[in-house]
Amino acid sequence: MTPSVGARDLERRMADTLAMLSTPAVDVWVATASADGAPHLVPVSLAWVDERVVIAVEASSVTARNLGASGVARLAVGPTRDVVMIDAVLERTVDVTDGEELAKAYVDQADWDPRRSTGYVFLVLRPIRVQAWREANEIPGRTLMRDGSWLVERHDEGETA
Amino acid sequence: MTPSVGARDLERRMADTLAMLSTPAVDVWVATASADGAPHLVPVSLAWVDERVVIAVEASSVTARNLGASGVARLAVGPTRDVVMIDAVLERTVDVTDGEELAKAYVDQADWDPRRSTGYVFLVLRPIRVQAWREANEIPGRTLMRDGSWLVERHDEGETA
């Protein structure tokens, strides 16, 4: 695992992370666990809406049930050697037919419309910790958000976190 | 999520799955959970040795501790739209300096040697269920292994499962 390039600085990682989360039709790996410690993992489409990760899953799915019970998930976006890892909490669950504004934002980024299927809900996940790294040389300084607050200046909006 | 190509048949998925698991320097997403239901997820290198998924992690890592306690993991190999999902159980834990044959097999496929670091163990994971799909049209027929047995003929070795 000899790194193929030099480590990015925090500002670069921050910009790359926000760009990745905003990519059209990007997917996210969602890891959850049942109350008795059975791990679950699925890939689903992601929308990045108002600093939240929004996914759409069947209300009866293992992911929805685990998140409803535990309230926590660990998410990964990107390939294994250019990853954004997000520890998140469930902020709210919205039936896809109930939240028009949320549905519009989701459909704008994702490449499908869950309102055309039945039984789907939006899970709105609030990031608590965000880390980004490519290879072993980027493990130091990989934390971009801690306890829900960004650690680095936001150049995309001209404001500080 | 309109599928871009037709669904593969089971034999094709089986061959693709074994090829993916045998790819040099391939990575695997490893989802585990703590006893109280906190999900964990990390990307690590994978070796496919004697029908087992072998990973190398620090003995003190969350992944090693979760697996040591629960014995179960859910694994994903490949990108989100060409995925092999594996539910697996921990078969054995081997200090990287103890298992020469295992270490050789691991290093042959992975692109690093954990014996050059300290505190690493091999976790040997036995697949219980294996599923492979690319897009929504491949959800039917995605199961290739159930209860530890392959459901489709193995063309790679000229034998049936």
mmCIF file of C-alpha atoms in Angstrom:
data_model
loop_
_atom_site.group_PDB
_atom_site.id
_atom_site.type_symbol
_atom_site.label_atom_id
_atom_site.label_comp_id
_atom_site.label_asym_id
_atom_site.label_seq_id
_atom_site.Cartn_x
_atom_site.Cartn_y
_atom_site.Cartn_z
ATOM 1 C CA MET A 1 0.000 0.000 0.000
ATOM 2 C CA THR A 2 2.705 2.478 -0.927
ATOM 3 C CA PRO A 3 0.822 5.714 -1.563
ATOM 4 C CA SER A 4 0.750 6.659 -5.212
ATOM 5 C CA VAL A 5 0.558 10.411 -4.582
ATOM 6 C CA GLY A 6 1.228 12.891 -1.793
ATOM 7 C CA ALA A 7 -1.277 13.506 0.980
ATOM 8 C CA ARG A 8 -3.892 16.186 0.378
ATOM 9 C CA ASP A 9 -4.179 19.029 2.857
ATOM 10 C CA LEU A 10 -7.371 19.484 4.856
ATOM 11 C CA GLU A 11 -8.783 22.206 2.630
ATOM 12 C CA ARG A 12 -8.339 20.011 -0.441
ATOM 13 C CA ARG A 13 -9.965 17.048 1.305
ATOM 14 C CA MET A 14 -12.853 19.235 2.393
ATOM 15 C CA ALA A 15 -13.481 20.471 -1.149
ATOM 16 C CA ASP A 16 -13.129 16.945 -2.572
ATOM 17 C CA THR A 17 -15.532 15.604 0.066
ATOM 18 C CA LEU A 18 -18.234 18.149 -0.647
ATOM 19 C CA ALA A 19 -17.817 17.555 -4.371
ATOM 20 C CA MET A 20 -18.138 13.796 -3.899
ATOM 21 C CA LEU A 21 -21.265 14.121 -1.744
ATOM 22 C CA SER A 22 -22.848 16.367 -4.374
ATOM 23 C CA THR A 23 -22.088 14.113 -7.348
ATOM 24 C CA PRO A 24 -25.158 13.211 -9.409
ATOM 25 C CA ALA A 25 -26.250 9.566 -8.985
ATOM 26 C CA VAL A 26 -23.589 8.871 -6.357
ATOM 27 C CA ASP A 27 -24.101 5.873 -4.083
ATOM 28 C CA VAL A 28 -23.403 5.354 -0.393
ATOM 29 C CA TRP A 29 -22.653 2.215 1.593
ATOM 30 C CA VAL A 30 -24.904 2.188 4.649
ATOM 31 C CA ALA A 31 -23.813 0.064 7.607
ATOM 32 C CA THR A 32 -26.291 -0.442 10.430
ATOM 33 C CA ALA A 33 -26.713 -2.984 13.194
ATOM 34 C CA SER A 34 -29.599 -4.703 14.904
ATOM 35 C CA ALA A 35 -30.092 -4.405 18.650
ATOM 36 C CA ASP A 36 -28.398 -7.776 19.136
ATOM 37 C CA GLY A 37 -25.352 -6.809 17.101
ATOM 38 C CA ALA A 38 -25.995 -8.259 13.630
ATOM 39 C CA PRO A 39 -24.281 -6.033 11.043
ATOM 40 C CA HIS A 40 -26.078 -4.976 7.878
ATOM 41 C CA LEU A 41 -24.658 -3.253 4.809
ATOM 42 C CA VAL A 42 -26.303 -2.082 1.600
ATOM 43 C CA PRO A 43 -25.466 0.292 -1.256
ATOM 44 C CA VAL A 44 -28.109 2.920 -2.009
ATOM 45 C CA SER A 45 -28.382 6.247 -3.809
ATOM 46 C CA LEU A 46 -27.486 9.368 -1.843
ATOM 47 C CA ALA A 47 -28.561 12.996 -1.920
ATOM 48 C CA TRP A 48 -26.661 15.688 -0.029
ATOM 49 C CA VAL A 49 -29.330 18.137 1.101
ATOM 50 C CA ASP A 50 -28.714 20.973 3.572
ATOM 51 C CA GLU A 51 -25.669 19.216 5.058
ATOM 52 C CA ARG A 52 -27.609 15.993 5.524
ATOM 53 C CA VAL A 53 -27.265 12.598 3.853
ATOM 54 C CA VAL A 54 -30.659 11.598 2.496
ATOM 55 C CA ILE A 55 -31.385 8.034 1.423
ATOM 56 C CA ALA A 56 -34.593 6.343 0.317
ATOM 57 C CA VAL A 57 -35.291 2.785 1.435
ATOM 58 C CA GLU A 58 -38.315 0.590 1.958
ATOM 59 C CA ALA A 59 -39.861 1.223 5.366
ATOM 60 C CA SER A 60 -39.771 -2.532 5.974
ATOM 61 C CA SER A 61 -36.075 -2.913 5.044
ATOM 62 C CA VAL A 62 -33.447 -4.039 7.518
ATOM 63 C CA THR A 63 -31.716 -0.674 7.133
ATOM 64 C CA ALA A 64 -34.866 1.294 8.014
ATOM 65 C CA ARG A 65 -35.664 -0.979 10.940
ATOM 66 C CA ASN A 66 -32.122 -0.882 12.319
ATOM 67 C CA LEU A 67 -31.931 2.896 12.011
ATOM 68 C CA GLY A 68 -35.365 3.329 13.532
ATOM 69 C CA ALA A 69 -34.278 1.324 16.558
ATOM 70 C CA SER A 70 -30.663 2.411 17.048
ATOM 71 C CA GLY A 71 -30.605 5.813 15.360
ATOM 72 C CA VAL A 72 -27.023 5.398 14.141
ATOM 73 C CA ALA A 73 -25.322 4.445 10.885
ATOM 74 C CA ARG A 74 -21.834 4.433 9.450
ATOM 75 C CA LEU A 75 -21.654 5.514 5.819
ATOM 76 C CA ALA A 76 -19.000 5.289 3.139
ATOM 77 C CA VAL A 77 -18.965 7.185 -0.135
ATOM 78 C CA GLY A 78 -16.423 6.641 -2.871
ATOM 79 C CA PRO A 79 -14.168 3.736 -3.796
ATOM 80 C CA THR A 80 -12.096 2.021 -1.105
ATOM 81 C CA ARG A 81 -9.012 4.117 -1.859
ATOM 82 C CA ASP A 82 -10.722 7.502 -2.060
ATOM 83 C CA VAL A 83 -13.232 7.281 0.708
ATOM 84 C CA VAL A 84 -15.440 9.598 2.708
ATOM 85 C CA MET A 85 -16.528 7.902 5.949
ATOM 86 C CA ILE A 86 -19.451 9.379 7.839
ATOM 87 C CA ASP A 87 -20.799 8.469 11.254
ATOM 88 C CA ALA A 88 -24.356 9.759 11.309
ATOM 89 C CA VAL A 89 -27.524 9.823 13.355
ATOM 90 C CA LEU A 90 -31.092 9.543 12.135
ATOM 91 C CA GLU A 91 -32.624 13.009 12.260
ATOM 92 C CA ARG A 92 -36.034 12.180 10.813
ATOM 93 C CA THR A 93 -37.946 9.677 8.719
ATOM 94 C CA VAL A 94 -40.267 11.041 6.046
ATOM 95 C CA ASP A 95 -42.694 9.103 3.872
ATOM 96 C CA VAL A 96 -41.632 9.820 0.303
ATOM 97 C CA THR A 97 -45.118 11.057 -0.534
ATOM 98 C CA ASP A 98 -45.120 13.512 2.364
ATOM 99 C CA GLY A 99 -42.082 15.713 1.828
ATOM 100 C CA GLU A 100 -42.365 17.413 -1.532
ATOM 101 C CA GLU A 101 -39.365 19.688 -1.093
ATOM 102 C CA LEU A 102 -37.198 16.845 0.190
ATOM 103 C CA ALA A 103 -38.341 14.573 -2.633
ATOM 104 C CA LYS A 104 -37.472 17.214 -5.219
ATOM 105 C CA ALA A 105 -33.988 17.667 -3.776
ATOM 106 C CA TYR A 106 -33.466 13.904 -3.668
ATOM 107 C CA VAL A 107 -34.647 13.292 -7.211
ATOM 108 C CA ASP A 108 -32.533 16.192 -8.476
ATOM 109 C CA GLN A 109 -29.368 14.368 -7.385
ATOM 110 C CA ALA A 110 -30.295 10.680 -7.433
ATOM 111 C CA ASP A 111 -31.080 8.866 -10.645
ATOM 112 C CA TRP A 112 -34.444 7.474 -9.627
ATOM 113 C CA ASP A 113 -37.692 8.614 -7.971
ATOM 114 C CA PRO A 114 -38.819 6.538 -4.983
ATOM 115 C CA ARG A 115 -42.310 8.055 -5.250
ATOM 116 C CA ARG A 116 -42.850 5.773 -8.245
ATOM 117 C CA SER A 117 -42.489 2.757 -5.949
ATOM 118 C CA THR A 118 -44.544 1.906 -2.874
ATOM 119 C CA GLY A 119 -43.510 1.694 0.758
ATOM 120 C CA TYR A 120 -40.426 3.921 0.605
ATOM 121 C CA VAL A 121 -39.294 6.435 3.193
ATOM 122 C CA PHE A 122 -36.582 9.067 3.207
ATOM 123 C CA LEU A 123 -34.101 8.712 6.036
ATOM 124 C CA VAL A 124 -32.453 12.048 6.812
ATOM 125 C CA LEU A 125 -29.073 11.414 8.416
ATOM 126 C CA ARG A 126 -27.096 14.088 10.233
ATOM 127 C CA PRO A 127 -23.299 13.659 10.102
ATOM 128 C CA ILE A 128 -21.516 13.603 13.448
ATOM 129 C CA ARG A 129 -18.039 12.678 12.241
ATOM 130 C CA VAL A 130 -16.648 12.884 8.715
ATOM 131 C CA GLN A 131 -13.305 11.484 7.648
ATOM 132 C CA ALA A 132 -11.673 11.412 4.216
ATOM 133 C CA TRP A 133 -8.622 9.529 3.054
ATOM 134 C CA ARG A 134 -7.184 7.888 -0.016
ATOM 135 C CA GLU A 135 -4.192 5.811 1.042
ATOM 136 C CA ALA A 136 -2.181 5.106 4.173
ATOM 137 C CA ASN A 137 -0.350 8.437 4.013
ATOM 138 C CA GLU A 138 -3.679 10.242 4.428
ATOM 139 C CA ILE A 139 -4.686 8.544 7.683
ATOM 140 C CA PRO A 140 -3.173 11.424 9.700
ATOM 141 C CA GLY A 141 -5.445 14.434 9.391
ATOM 142 C CA ARG A 142 -8.344 12.441 8.008
ATOM 143 C CA THR A 143 -10.970 13.977 10.308
ATOM 144 C CA LEU A 144 -12.961 16.803 8.722
ATOM 145 C CA MET A 145 -15.906 16.916 11.123
ATOM 146 C CA ARG A 146 -15.999 16.046 14.815
ATOM 147 C CA ASP A 147 -19.027 16.163 17.129
ATOM 148 C CA GLY A 148 -21.080 17.582 14.278
ATOM 149 C CA SER A 149 -18.788 20.535 13.535
ATOM 150 C CA TRP A 150 -16.542 20.971 10.509
ATOM 151 C CA LEU A 151 -12.901 21.419 11.503
ATOM 152 C CA VAL A 152 -11.801 23.280 8.411
ATOM 153 C CA GLU A 153 -12.767 26.471 6.692
ATOM 154 C CA ARG A 154 -15.510 26.156 4.098
ATOM 155 C CA HIS A 155 -14.180 27.720 0.920
ATOM 156 C CA ASP A 156 -17.248 26.712 -1.084
ATOM 157 C CA GLU A 157 -19.477 29.199 0.705
ATOM 158 C CA GLY A 158 -16.926 31.735 1.794
ATOM 159 C CA GLU A 159 -17.578 31.166 5.481
ATOM 160 C CA THR A 160 -15.876 29.428 8.363
ATOM 161 C CA ALA A 161 -17.306 26.396 10.065
ATOM 162 C CA MET B 1 -31.871 3.278 -11.842
ATOM 163 C CA THR B 2 -32.864 1.962 -15.241
ATOM 164 C CA PRO B 3 -30.518 -0.969 -15.828
ATOM 165 C CA SER B 4 -27.933 -0.235 -18.477
ATOM 166 C CA VAL B 5 -27.563 -3.858 -19.583
ATOM 167 C CA GLY B 6 -29.471 -7.134 -19.357
ATOM 168 C CA ALA B 7 -29.316 -9.304 -16.263
ATOM 169 C CA ARG B 8 -26.530 -11.874 -16.103
ATOM 170 C CA ASP B 9 -27.447 -15.509 -15.609
ATOM 171 C CA LEU B 10 -26.293 -17.313 -12.463
ATOM 172 C CA GLU B 11 -23.336 -19.025 -14.118
ATOM 173 C CA ARG B 12 -22.051 -15.678 -15.389
ATOM 174 C CA ARG B 13 -22.488 -14.089 -11.958
ATOM 175 C CA MET B 14 -20.677 -17.007 -10.345
ATOM 176 C CA ALA B 15 -17.718 -16.681 -12.698
ATOM 177 C CA ASP B 16 -17.648 -12.883 -12.293
ATOM 178 C CA THR B 17 -17.820 -13.243 -8.509
ATOM 179 C CA LEU B 18 -14.916 -15.655 -8.294
ATOM 180 C CA ALA B 19 -12.898 -13.458 -10.643
ATOM 181 C CA MET B 20 -13.617 -10.392 -8.523
ATOM 182 C CA LEU B 21 -12.647 -12.146 -5.281
ATOM 183 C CA SER B 22 -9.369 -13.276 -6.868
ATOM 184 C CA THR B 23 -8.408 -9.861 -8.250
ATOM 185 C CA PRO B 24 -4.934 -8.697 -7.162
ATOM 186 C CA ALA B 25 -5.033 -5.844 -4.632
ATOM 187 C CA VAL B 26 -8.826 -5.908 -4.396
ATOM 188 C CA ASP B 27 -10.434 -4.317 -1.336
ATOM 189 C CA VAL B 28 -13.435 -5.325 0.742
ATOM 190 C CA TRP B 29 -15.823 -3.283 2.855
ATOM 191 C CA VAL B 30 -16.139 -4.966 6.244
ATOM 192 C CA ALA B 31 -19.242 -4.172 8.309
ATOM 193 C CA THR B 32 -19.318 -5.363 11.905
ATOM 194 C CA ALA B 33 -21.229 -4.376 15.014
ATOM 195 C CA SER B 34 -20.501 -4.089 18.693
ATOM 196 C CA ALA B 35 -22.527 -6.035 21.230
ATOM 197 C CA ASP B 36 -24.669 -2.966 21.899
ATOM 198 C CA GLY B 37 -25.449 -2.414 18.214
ATOM 199 C CA ALA B 38 -22.959 0.239 17.090
ATOM 200 C CA PRO B 39 -22.166 -0.329 13.399
ATOM 201 C CA HIS B 40 -18.595 -0.224 12.124
ATOM 202 C CA LEU B 41 -17.365 -0.167 8.532
ATOM 203 C CA VAL B 42 -13.857 -0.109 7.083
ATOM 204 C CA PRO B 43 -12.224 -0.831 3.730
ATOM 205 C CA VAL B 44 -9.323 -3.301 3.839
ATOM 206 C CA SER B 45 -7.384 -5.512 1.451
ATOM 207 C CA LEU B 46 -8.782 -8.970 0.750
ATOM 208 C CA ALA B 47 -7.318 -12.330 -0.158
ATOM 209 C CA TRP B 48 -9.495 -15.204 -1.365
ATOM 210 C CA VAL B 49 -7.829 -18.317 0.009
ATOM 211 C CA ASP B 50 -9.406 -21.802 -0.063
ATOM 212 C CA GLU B 51 -12.922 -20.349 -0.347
ATOM 213 C CA ARG B 52 -12.336 -18.031 2.591
ATOM 214 C CA VAL B 53 -12.085 -14.246 2.779
ATOM 215 C CA VAL B 54 -8.852 -13.359 4.572
ATOM 216 C CA ILE B 55 -8.244 -9.867 5.905
ATOM 217 C CA ALA B 56 -5.430 -8.459 8.023
ATOM 218 C CA VAL B 57 -6.246 -5.909 10.708
ATOM 219 C CA GLU B 58 -4.715 -4.701 13.940
ATOM 220 C CA ALA B 59 -5.671 -7.010 16.803
ATOM 221 C CA SER B 60 -6.772 -3.920 18.743
ATOM 222 C CA SER B 61 -8.979 -2.549 15.938
ATOM 223 C CA VAL B 62 -12.730 -2.157 16.268
ATOM 224 C CA THR B 63 -13.192 -4.677 13.457
ATOM 225 C CA ALA B 64 -11.089 -7.344 15.200
ATOM 226 C CA ARG B 65 -12.785 -6.722 18.539
ATOM 227 C CA ASN B 66 -16.294 -6.797 17.062
ATOM 228 C CA LEU B 67 -15.592 -9.973 15.115
ATOM 229 C CA GLY B 68 -13.957 -11.602 18.106
ATOM 230 C CA ALA B 69 -17.067 -10.945 20.155
ATOM 231 C CA SER B 70 -19.885 -11.495 17.649
ATOM 232 C CA GLY B 71 -18.245 -13.776 15.100
ATOM 233 C CA VAL B 72 -20.181 -12.260 12.191
ATOM 234 C CA ALA B 73 -19.494 -9.717 9.446
ATOM 235 C CA ARG B 74 -21.149 -8.502 6.288
ATOM 236 C CA LEU B 75 -18.742 -7.861 3.434
ATOM 237 C CA ALA B 76 -19.005 -6.035 0.128
ATOM 238 C CA VAL B 77 -16.585 -6.303 -2.768
ATOM 239 C CA GLY B 78 -16.781 -4.198 -5.900
ATOM 240 C CA PRO B 79 -18.356 -0.848 -6.682
ATOM 241 C CA THR B 80 -21.937 -0.122 -5.603
ATOM 242 C CA ARG B 81 -23.372 -1.126 -8.975
ATOM 243 C CA ASP B 82 -21.376 -4.322 -9.449
ATOM 244 C CA VAL B 83 -21.351 -5.758 -5.999
ATOM 245 C CA VAL B 84 -20.620 -9.059 -4.313
ATOM 246 C CA MET B 85 -22.212 -9.135 -0.848
ATOM 247 C CA ILE B 86 -21.018 -11.770 1.602
ATOM 248 C CA ASP B 87 -22.394 -12.667 5.014
ATOM 249 C CA ALA B 88 -19.573 -14.444 6.791
ATOM 250 C CA VAL B 89 -18.549 -15.929 10.099
ATOM 251 C CA LEU B 90 -15.162 -15.764 11.770
ATOM 252 C CA GLU B 91 -13.507 -19.161 11.355
ATOM 253 C CA ARG B 92 -10.186 -18.387 13.009
ATOM 254 C CA THR B 93 -7.842 -15.603 14.032
ATOM 255 C CA VAL B 94 -4.141 -16.067 13.259
ATOM 256 C CA ASP B 95 -1.262 -13.844 14.315
ATOM 257 C CA VAL B 96 0.385 -12.742 11.067
ATOM 258 C CA THR B 97 3.725 -14.063 12.274
ATOM 259 C CA ASP B 98 2.276 -17.504 13.037
ATOM 260 C CA GLY B 99 0.734 -18.674 9.784
ATOM 261 C CA GLU B 100 3.427 -18.784 7.120
ATOM 262 C CA GLU B 101 1.301 -20.474 4.458
ATOM 263 C CA LEU B 102 -1.626 -18.144 5.088
ATOM 264 C CA ALA B 103 0.672 -15.120 5.042
ATOM 265 C CA LYS B 104 2.150 -16.179 1.721
ATOM 266 C CA ALA B 105 -1.290 -16.608 0.169
ATOM 267 C CA TYR B 106 -2.390 -13.228 1.525
ATOM 268 C CA VAL B 107 0.679 -11.365 0.328
ATOM 269 C CA ASP B 108 0.440 -13.014 -3.086
ATOM 270 C CA GLN B 109 -2.923 -11.325 -3.663
ATOM 271 C CA ALA B 110 -2.846 -8.198 -1.494
ATOM 272 C CA ASP B 111 -0.499 -5.333 -2.199
ATOM 273 C CA TRP B 112 1.107 -5.128 1.225
ATOM 274 C CA ASP B 113 2.634 -7.427 3.845
ATOM 275 C CA PRO B 114 1.180 -7.067 7.362
ATOM 276 C CA ARG B 115 4.207 -8.901 8.802
ATOM 277 C CA ARG B 116 6.156 -5.688 8.252
ATOM 278 C CA SER B 117 3.886 -3.941 10.767
ATOM 279 C CA THR B 118 3.263 -4.876 14.388
ATOM 280 C CA GLY B 119 0.111 -6.077 16.087
ATOM 281 C CA TYR B 120 -1.699 -7.441 13.036
ATOM 282 C CA VAL B 121 -3.802 -10.585 12.836
ATOM 283 C CA PHE B 122 -5.362 -12.453 9.960
ATOM 284 C CA LEU B 123 -9.102 -12.931 10.268
ATOM 285 C CA VAL B 124 -10.259 -15.927 8.247
ATOM 286 C CA LEU B 125 -13.920 -15.477 7.327
ATOM 287 C CA ARG B 126 -16.104 -18.290 6.032
ATOM 288 C CA PRO B 127 -18.907 -17.187 3.668
ATOM 289 C CA ILE B 128 -22.419 -18.285 4.631
ATOM 290 C CA ARG B 129 -24.363 -16.345 2.013
ATOM 291 C CA VAL B 130 -23.061 -14.772 -1.182
ATOM 292 C CA GLN B 131 -25.089 -12.489 -3.424
ATOM 293 C CA ALA B 132 -24.085 -10.659 -6.599
ATOM 294 C CA TRP B 133 -25.910 -7.952 -8.490
ATOM 295 C CA ARG B 134 -25.263 -4.933 -10.636
ATOM 296 C CA GLU B 135 -28.512 -3.037 -11.003
ATOM 297 C CA ALA B 136 -32.174 -3.413 -10.041
ATOM 298 C CA ASN B 137 -32.853 -5.979 -12.766
ATOM 299 C CA GLU B 138 -30.349 -8.326 -11.139
ATOM 300 C CA ILE B 139 -32.000 -8.409 -7.702
ATOM 301 C CA PRO B 140 -33.933 -11.564 -8.677
ATOM 302 C CA GLY B 141 -31.534 -14.487 -8.697
ATOM 303 C CA ARG B 142 -28.843 -12.645 -6.817
ATOM 304 C CA THR B 143 -28.118 -15.441 -4.335
ATOM 305 C CA LEU B 144 -25.125 -17.595 -5.266
ATOM 306 C CA MET B 145 -24.488 -19.255 -1.892
ATOM 307 C CA ARG B 146 -26.960 -20.086 0.843
ATOM 308 C CA ASP B 147 -26.205 -21.712 4.218
ATOM 309 C CA GLY B 148 -22.587 -22.079 3.156
ATOM 310 C CA SER B 149 -23.294 -23.985 -0.068
ATOM 311 C CA TRP B 150 -22.920 -22.678 -3.623
ATOM 312 C CA LEU B 151 -26.185 -22.870 -5.547
ATOM 313 C CA VAL B 152 -24.655 -22.984 -8.996
ATOM 314 C CA GLU B 153 -22.263 -25.245 -10.783
ATOM 315 C CA ARG B 154 -18.594 -24.308 -10.463
ATOM 316 C CA HIS B 155 -17.203 -24.115 -13.982
ATOM 317 C CA ASP B 156 -13.834 -22.872 -12.809
ATOM 318 C CA GLU B 157 -12.881 -26.202 -11.293
ATOM 319 C CA GLY B 158 -15.017 -28.533 -13.353
ATOM 320 C CA GLU B 159 -17.038 -29.700 -10.384
ATOM 321 C CA THR B 160 -20.481 -29.147 -8.974
ATOM 322 C CA ALA B 161 -21.104 -27.548 -5.627
#
